[in-house]
Coordinates of C-alpha atoms and ligand atoms in Angstrom, one line a residue:
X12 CA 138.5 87.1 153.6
X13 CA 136.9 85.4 156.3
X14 CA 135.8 81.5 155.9
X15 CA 133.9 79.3 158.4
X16 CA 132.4 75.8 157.8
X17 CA 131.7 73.1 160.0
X18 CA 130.9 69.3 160.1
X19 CA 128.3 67.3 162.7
X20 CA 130.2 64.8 165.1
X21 CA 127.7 61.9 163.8
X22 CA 128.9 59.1 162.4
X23 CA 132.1 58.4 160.2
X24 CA 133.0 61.0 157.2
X25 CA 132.5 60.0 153.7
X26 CA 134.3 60.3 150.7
X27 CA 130.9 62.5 150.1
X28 CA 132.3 65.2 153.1
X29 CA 135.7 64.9 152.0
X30 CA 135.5 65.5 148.1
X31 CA 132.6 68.5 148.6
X32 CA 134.1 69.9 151.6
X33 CA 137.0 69.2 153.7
X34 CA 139.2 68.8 150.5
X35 CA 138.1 72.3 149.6
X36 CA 139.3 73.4 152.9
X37 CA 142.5 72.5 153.2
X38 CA 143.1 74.9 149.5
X39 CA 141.4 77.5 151.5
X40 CA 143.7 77.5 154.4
X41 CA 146.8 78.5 152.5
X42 CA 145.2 81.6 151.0
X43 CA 142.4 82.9 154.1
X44 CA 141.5 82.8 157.8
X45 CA 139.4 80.3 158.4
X46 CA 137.7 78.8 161.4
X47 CA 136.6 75.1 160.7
X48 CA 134.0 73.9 163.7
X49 CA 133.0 70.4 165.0
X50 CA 129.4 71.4 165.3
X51 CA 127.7 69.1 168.6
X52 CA 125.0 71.1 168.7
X53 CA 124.2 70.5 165.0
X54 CA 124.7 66.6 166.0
X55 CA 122.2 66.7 168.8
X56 CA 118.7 67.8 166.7
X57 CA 119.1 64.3 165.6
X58 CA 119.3 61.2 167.5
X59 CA 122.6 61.0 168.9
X60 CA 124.4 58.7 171.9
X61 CA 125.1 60.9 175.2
X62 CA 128.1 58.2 175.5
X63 CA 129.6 59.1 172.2
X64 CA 129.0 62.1 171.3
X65 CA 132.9 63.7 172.7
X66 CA 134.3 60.8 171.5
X67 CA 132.8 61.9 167.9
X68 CA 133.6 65.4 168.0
X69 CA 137.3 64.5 168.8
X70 CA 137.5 61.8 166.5
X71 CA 136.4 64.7 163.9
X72 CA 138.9 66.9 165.0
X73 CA 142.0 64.0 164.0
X74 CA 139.6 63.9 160.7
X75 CA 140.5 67.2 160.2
X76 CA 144.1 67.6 160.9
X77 CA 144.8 64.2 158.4
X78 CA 143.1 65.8 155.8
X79 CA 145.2 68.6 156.1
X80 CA 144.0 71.3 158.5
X81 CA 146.7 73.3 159.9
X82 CA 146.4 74.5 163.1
X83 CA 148.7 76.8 163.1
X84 CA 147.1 78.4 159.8
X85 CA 143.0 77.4 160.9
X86 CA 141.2 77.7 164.1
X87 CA 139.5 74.9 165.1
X88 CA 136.8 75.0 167.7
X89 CA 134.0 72.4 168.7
X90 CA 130.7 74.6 169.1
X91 CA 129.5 73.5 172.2
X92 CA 132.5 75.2 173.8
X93 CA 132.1 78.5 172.6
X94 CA 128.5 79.4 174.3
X95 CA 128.4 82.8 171.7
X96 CA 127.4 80.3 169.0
X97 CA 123.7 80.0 170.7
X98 CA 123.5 83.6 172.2
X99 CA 123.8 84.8 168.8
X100 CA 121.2 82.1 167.4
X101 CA 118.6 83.2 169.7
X102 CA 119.2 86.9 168.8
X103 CA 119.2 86.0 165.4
X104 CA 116.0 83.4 165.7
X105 CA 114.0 86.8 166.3
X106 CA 114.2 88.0 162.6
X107 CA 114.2 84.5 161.3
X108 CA 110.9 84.1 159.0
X109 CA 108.8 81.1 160.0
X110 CA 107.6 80.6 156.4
X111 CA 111.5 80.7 155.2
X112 CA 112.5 77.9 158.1
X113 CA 109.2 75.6 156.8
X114 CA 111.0 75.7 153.1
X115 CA 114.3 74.2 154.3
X116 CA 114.8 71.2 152.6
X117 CA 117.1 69.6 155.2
X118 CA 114.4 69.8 157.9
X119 CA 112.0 68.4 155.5
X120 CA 114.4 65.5 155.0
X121 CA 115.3 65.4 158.5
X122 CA 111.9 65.6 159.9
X123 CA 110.5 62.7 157.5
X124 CA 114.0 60.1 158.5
X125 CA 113.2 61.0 162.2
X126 CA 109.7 61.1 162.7
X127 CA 109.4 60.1 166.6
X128 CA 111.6 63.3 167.2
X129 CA 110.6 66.2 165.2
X130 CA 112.3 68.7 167.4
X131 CA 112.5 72.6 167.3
X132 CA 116.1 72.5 167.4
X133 CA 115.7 70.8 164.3
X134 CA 113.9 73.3 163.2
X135 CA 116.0 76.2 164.0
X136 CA 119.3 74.3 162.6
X137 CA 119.7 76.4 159.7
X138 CA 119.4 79.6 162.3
X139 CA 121.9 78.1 164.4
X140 CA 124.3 77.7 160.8
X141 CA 123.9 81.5 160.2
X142 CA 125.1 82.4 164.0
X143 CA 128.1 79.7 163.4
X144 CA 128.9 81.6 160.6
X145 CA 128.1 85.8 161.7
X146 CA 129.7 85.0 164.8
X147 CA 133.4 85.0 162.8
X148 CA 131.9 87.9 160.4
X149 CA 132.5 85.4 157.6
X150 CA 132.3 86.1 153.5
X151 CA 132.8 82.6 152.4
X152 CA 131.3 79.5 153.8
X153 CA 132.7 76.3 151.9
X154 CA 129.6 73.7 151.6
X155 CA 128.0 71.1 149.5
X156 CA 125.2 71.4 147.9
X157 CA 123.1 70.9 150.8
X158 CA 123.6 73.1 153.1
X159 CA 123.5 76.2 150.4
X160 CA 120.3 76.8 151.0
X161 CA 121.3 77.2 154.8
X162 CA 124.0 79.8 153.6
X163 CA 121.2 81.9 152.0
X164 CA 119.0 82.3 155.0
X165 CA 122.7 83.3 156.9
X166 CA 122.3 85.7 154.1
X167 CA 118.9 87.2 154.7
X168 CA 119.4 87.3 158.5
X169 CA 122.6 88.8 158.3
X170 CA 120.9 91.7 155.7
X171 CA 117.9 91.8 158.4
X172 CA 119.9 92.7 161.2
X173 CA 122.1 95.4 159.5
X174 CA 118.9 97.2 157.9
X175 CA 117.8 97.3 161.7
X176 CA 120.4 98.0 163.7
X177 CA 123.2 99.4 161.5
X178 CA 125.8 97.9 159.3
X179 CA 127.7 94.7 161.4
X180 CA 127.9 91.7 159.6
X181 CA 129.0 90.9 155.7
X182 CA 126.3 88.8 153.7
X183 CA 128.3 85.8 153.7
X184 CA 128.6 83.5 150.0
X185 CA 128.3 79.6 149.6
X186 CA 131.2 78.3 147.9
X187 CA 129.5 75.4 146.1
X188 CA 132.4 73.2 144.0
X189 CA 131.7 72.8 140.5
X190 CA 132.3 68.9 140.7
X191 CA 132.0 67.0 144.5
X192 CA 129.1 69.7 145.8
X193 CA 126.9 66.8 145.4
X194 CA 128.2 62.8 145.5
X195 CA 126.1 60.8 145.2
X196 CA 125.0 57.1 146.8
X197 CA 126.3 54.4 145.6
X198 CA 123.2 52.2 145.4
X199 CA 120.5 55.0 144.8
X200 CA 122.3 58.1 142.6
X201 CA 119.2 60.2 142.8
X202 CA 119.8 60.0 146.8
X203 CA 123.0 62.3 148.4
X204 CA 125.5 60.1 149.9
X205 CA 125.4 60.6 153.7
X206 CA 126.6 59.2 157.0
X207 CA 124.1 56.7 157.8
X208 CA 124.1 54.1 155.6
X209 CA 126.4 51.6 154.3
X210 CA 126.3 53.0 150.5
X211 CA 128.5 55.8 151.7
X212 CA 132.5 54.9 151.5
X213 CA 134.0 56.2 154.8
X214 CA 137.3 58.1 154.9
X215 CA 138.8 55.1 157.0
X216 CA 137.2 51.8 155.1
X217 CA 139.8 49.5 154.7
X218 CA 140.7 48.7 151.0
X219 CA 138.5 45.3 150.8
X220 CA 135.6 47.1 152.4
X221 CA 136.3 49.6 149.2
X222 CA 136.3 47.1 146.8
X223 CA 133.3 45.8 148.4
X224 CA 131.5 49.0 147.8
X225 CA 132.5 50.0 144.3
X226 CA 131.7 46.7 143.1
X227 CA 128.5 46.5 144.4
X228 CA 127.6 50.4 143.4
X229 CA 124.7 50.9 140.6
X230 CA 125.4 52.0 137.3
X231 CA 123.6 53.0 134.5
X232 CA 121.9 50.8 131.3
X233 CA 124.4 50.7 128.4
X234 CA 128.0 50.1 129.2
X235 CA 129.6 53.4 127.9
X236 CA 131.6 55.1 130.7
X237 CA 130.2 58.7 129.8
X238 CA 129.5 61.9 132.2
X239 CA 125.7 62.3 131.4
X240 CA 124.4 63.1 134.9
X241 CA 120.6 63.1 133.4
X242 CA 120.9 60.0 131.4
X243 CA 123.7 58.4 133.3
X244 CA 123.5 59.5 136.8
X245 CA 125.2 56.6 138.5
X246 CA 128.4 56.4 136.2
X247 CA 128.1 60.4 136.5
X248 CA 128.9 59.9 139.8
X249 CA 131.6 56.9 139.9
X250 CA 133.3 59.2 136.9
X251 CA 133.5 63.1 139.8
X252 CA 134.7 60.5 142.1
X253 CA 137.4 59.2 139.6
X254 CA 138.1 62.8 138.7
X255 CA 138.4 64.4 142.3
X256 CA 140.6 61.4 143.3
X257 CA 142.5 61.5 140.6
X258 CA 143.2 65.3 139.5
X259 CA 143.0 63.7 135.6
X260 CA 139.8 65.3 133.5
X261 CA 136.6 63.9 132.8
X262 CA 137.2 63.7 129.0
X263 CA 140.5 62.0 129.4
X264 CA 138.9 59.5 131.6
X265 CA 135.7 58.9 129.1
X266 CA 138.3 58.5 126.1
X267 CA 140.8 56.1 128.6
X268 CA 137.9 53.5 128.9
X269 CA 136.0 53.6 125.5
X270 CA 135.0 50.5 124.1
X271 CA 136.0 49.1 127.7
X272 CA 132.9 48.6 129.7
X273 CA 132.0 49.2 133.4
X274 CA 133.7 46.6 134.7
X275 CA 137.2 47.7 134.3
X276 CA 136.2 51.2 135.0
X277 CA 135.1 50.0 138.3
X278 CA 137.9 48.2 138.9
X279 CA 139.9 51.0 138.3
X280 CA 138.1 53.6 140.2
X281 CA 138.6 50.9 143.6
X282 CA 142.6 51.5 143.2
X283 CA 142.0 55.2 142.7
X284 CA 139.9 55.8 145.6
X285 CA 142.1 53.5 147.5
X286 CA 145.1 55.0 146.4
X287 CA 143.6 58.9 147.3
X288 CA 142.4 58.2 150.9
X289 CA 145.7 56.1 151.7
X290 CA 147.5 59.8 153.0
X291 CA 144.1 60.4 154.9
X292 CA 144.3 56.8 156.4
X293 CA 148.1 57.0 157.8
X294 CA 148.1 60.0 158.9
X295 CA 145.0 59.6 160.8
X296 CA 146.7 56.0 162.3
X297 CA 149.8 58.6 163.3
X298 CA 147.6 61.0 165.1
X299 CA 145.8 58.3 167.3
X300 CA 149.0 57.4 168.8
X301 CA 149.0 61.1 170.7
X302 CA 145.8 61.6 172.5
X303 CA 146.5 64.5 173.8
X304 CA 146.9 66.7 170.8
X305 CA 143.2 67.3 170.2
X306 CA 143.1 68.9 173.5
X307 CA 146.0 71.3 173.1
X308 CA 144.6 72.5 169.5
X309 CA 141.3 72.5 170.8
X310 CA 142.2 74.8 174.0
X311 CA 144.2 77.1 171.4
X312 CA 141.3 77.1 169.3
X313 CA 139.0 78.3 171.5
X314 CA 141.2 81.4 173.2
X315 CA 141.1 82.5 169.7
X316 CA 137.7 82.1 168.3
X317 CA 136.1 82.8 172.0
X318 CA 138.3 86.5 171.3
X319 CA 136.5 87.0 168.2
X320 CA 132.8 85.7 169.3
X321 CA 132.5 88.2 172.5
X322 CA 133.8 91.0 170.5
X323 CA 130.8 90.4 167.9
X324 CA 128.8 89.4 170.5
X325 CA 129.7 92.9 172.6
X326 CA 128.9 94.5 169.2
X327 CA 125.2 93.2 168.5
X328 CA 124.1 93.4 171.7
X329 CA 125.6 96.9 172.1
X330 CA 123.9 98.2 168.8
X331 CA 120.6 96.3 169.8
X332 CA 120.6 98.8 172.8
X333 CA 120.6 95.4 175.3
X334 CA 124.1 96.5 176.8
Ligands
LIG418 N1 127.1 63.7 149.6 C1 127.7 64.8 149.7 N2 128.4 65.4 148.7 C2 129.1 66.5 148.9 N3 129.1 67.2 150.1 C3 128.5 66.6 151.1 N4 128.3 67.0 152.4 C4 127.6 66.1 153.1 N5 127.2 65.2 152.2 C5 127.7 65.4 151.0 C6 129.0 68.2 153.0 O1 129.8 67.8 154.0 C7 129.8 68.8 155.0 C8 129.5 68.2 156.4 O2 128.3 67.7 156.5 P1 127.5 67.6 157.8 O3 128.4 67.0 158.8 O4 126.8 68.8 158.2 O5 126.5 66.5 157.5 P2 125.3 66.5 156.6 O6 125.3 67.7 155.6 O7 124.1 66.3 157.4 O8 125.6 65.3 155.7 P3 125.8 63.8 156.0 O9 127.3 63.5 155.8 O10 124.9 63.1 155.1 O11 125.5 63.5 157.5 P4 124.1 63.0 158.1 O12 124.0 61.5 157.6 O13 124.5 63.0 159.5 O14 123.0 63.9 157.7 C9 128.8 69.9 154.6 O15 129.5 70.9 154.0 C10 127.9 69.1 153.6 O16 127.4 70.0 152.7

């Protein structure tokens, strides 16, 4: 099985991408081939800074290998390097629906947070996704909850293109997780945590930032630390945390802090979270120290994915009768 996911260079990753995503990644590693991209051109429908944008995508890349991405099992690749990503998006953008594209939630979203710059790249984003993903013929794409949508339309495209021009790509799944798909904000639960915005803990806050954060996070009326994500969708939230950071199950944590309140649970939950990215945080300090790393996994990332891109690439355009 084949596995490709990717992550936009813009702004510092959350506990949100790391618990719904990049966590998930490193388990898939050990058992599949998997490319993993730092997706710039994904970055650049929104406002980004021309200054800081390489600087991101490298930054994302040691994100990556302190998590736990192994280059030696994954390919990495940033997507502006590989130019078969966009050939294949523009091939692909001519059986892309119009009406489908208008539905996508994240443009909706997008659109309304970025009025002044309603692009078209923004609105072919989710095309773009599906030619990330076709481009490695891959079966499993490892998302949260909001880019699933994305993964269907990869879906439909990739069935439109076989039904025309013969059989080439495999309709590709999400692999949604059944706890972490979705975290939450920490001062709005009914709003997904993201990277703009300081009710989003990043992968590198410092513990007093952390404690910061939790204390200040929302929770529910009552004071009983239960998982009831329609009644209690702020302690629903603070509890998948607890649980992802902690490997113990919901139901033991609910019975550990019965008849104790919110505020211990909180206080808690800080040493847990603290505690879980602590691995994340030295390693990532270790692999600062050696600049040059990025570059040498980058450049062996690229022989290898550019390898399997042109041969796809020579593929379509062969069966499209362009070559
Ligand atoms: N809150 C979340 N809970 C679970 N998973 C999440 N993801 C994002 N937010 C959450 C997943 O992380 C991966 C990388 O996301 P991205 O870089 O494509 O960014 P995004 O989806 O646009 O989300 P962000 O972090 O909120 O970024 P901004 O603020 O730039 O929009 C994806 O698999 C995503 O599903």
């Amino acid at each position: 099985m084949i596995v490709f996911s990717g992550m936009r260079p813009s702004g510092q990753l959350h506990i949100g991408n790391y618990l719904g995503a990049l966590k998930n990644w490193v388990e898939l590693q050990k058992k599949h081939q998997c490319v993993f991209g730092v997706v710039d051109y994904h970055a650049i429908t929104t406002p980004f800074n021309p200054k800081a944008i390489k600087k991101d995508s490298m930054a994302l890349v040691l994100d990556y290998l302190a998590a736990g991405i192994d280059p030696k099992k994954s390919i990495i690749i940033v997507q502006s390097h590989i130019p078969e990503h966009t050939e294949l998006a523009w091939i692909l953008s001519t059986l892309a629906p119009l009406g489908e594209l208008e539905r996508m939630t994240q443009f909706k979203d997008k659109a309304k947070q970025n009025k002044e710059n309603v692009n078209a790249g923004l609105f072919c984003y989710p095309v773009l996704m599906a030619a990330d993903i076709l481009l490695y013929k891959a079966d499993l794409v490892p998302v949260g909850e909001d880019q699933a949508q994305h993964v269907e339309l990869t879906r439909t495209l990739a069935r439109k293109f076989n039904n025309k021009f013969g059989k080439t790509f495999p309709e590709p799944k999400a692999q949604l997780l059944k706890f972490g798909a979705r975290i939450m904000s920490l001062t709005d639960p009914n709003q997904k945590m993201s990277k703009t915005g300081d009710e989003s803990i990043a992968l590198i806050d410092s513990p007093e930032k952390i404690r910061e954060k939790i204390k200040k996070a929302v929770t529910d009326s009552g004071k009983e630390v239960k998982y009831d994500e329609k009644n209690k969708p702020a302690i629903s939230n603070l509890l998948t945390i607890y649980h992802l950071f902690s490997d113990k199950a919901i139901a033991d944590i609910e019975k550990k802090y019965q008849g104790k309140g919110y505020a211990e649970f909180k206080k808690d939950l800080t040493e847990v979270i603290i505690r879980g990215l602590k691995p994340f945080q030295e390693r990532r300090k270790k692999l600062e120290k050696n600049p040059r790393l990025t570059e040498k996994i980058l450049a062996e990332g690229q022989k290898k994915a550019q390898k399997i891109a042109q041969e796809t690439i020579k593929e379509v355009k062969t069966k499209m009768g362009l070559i």
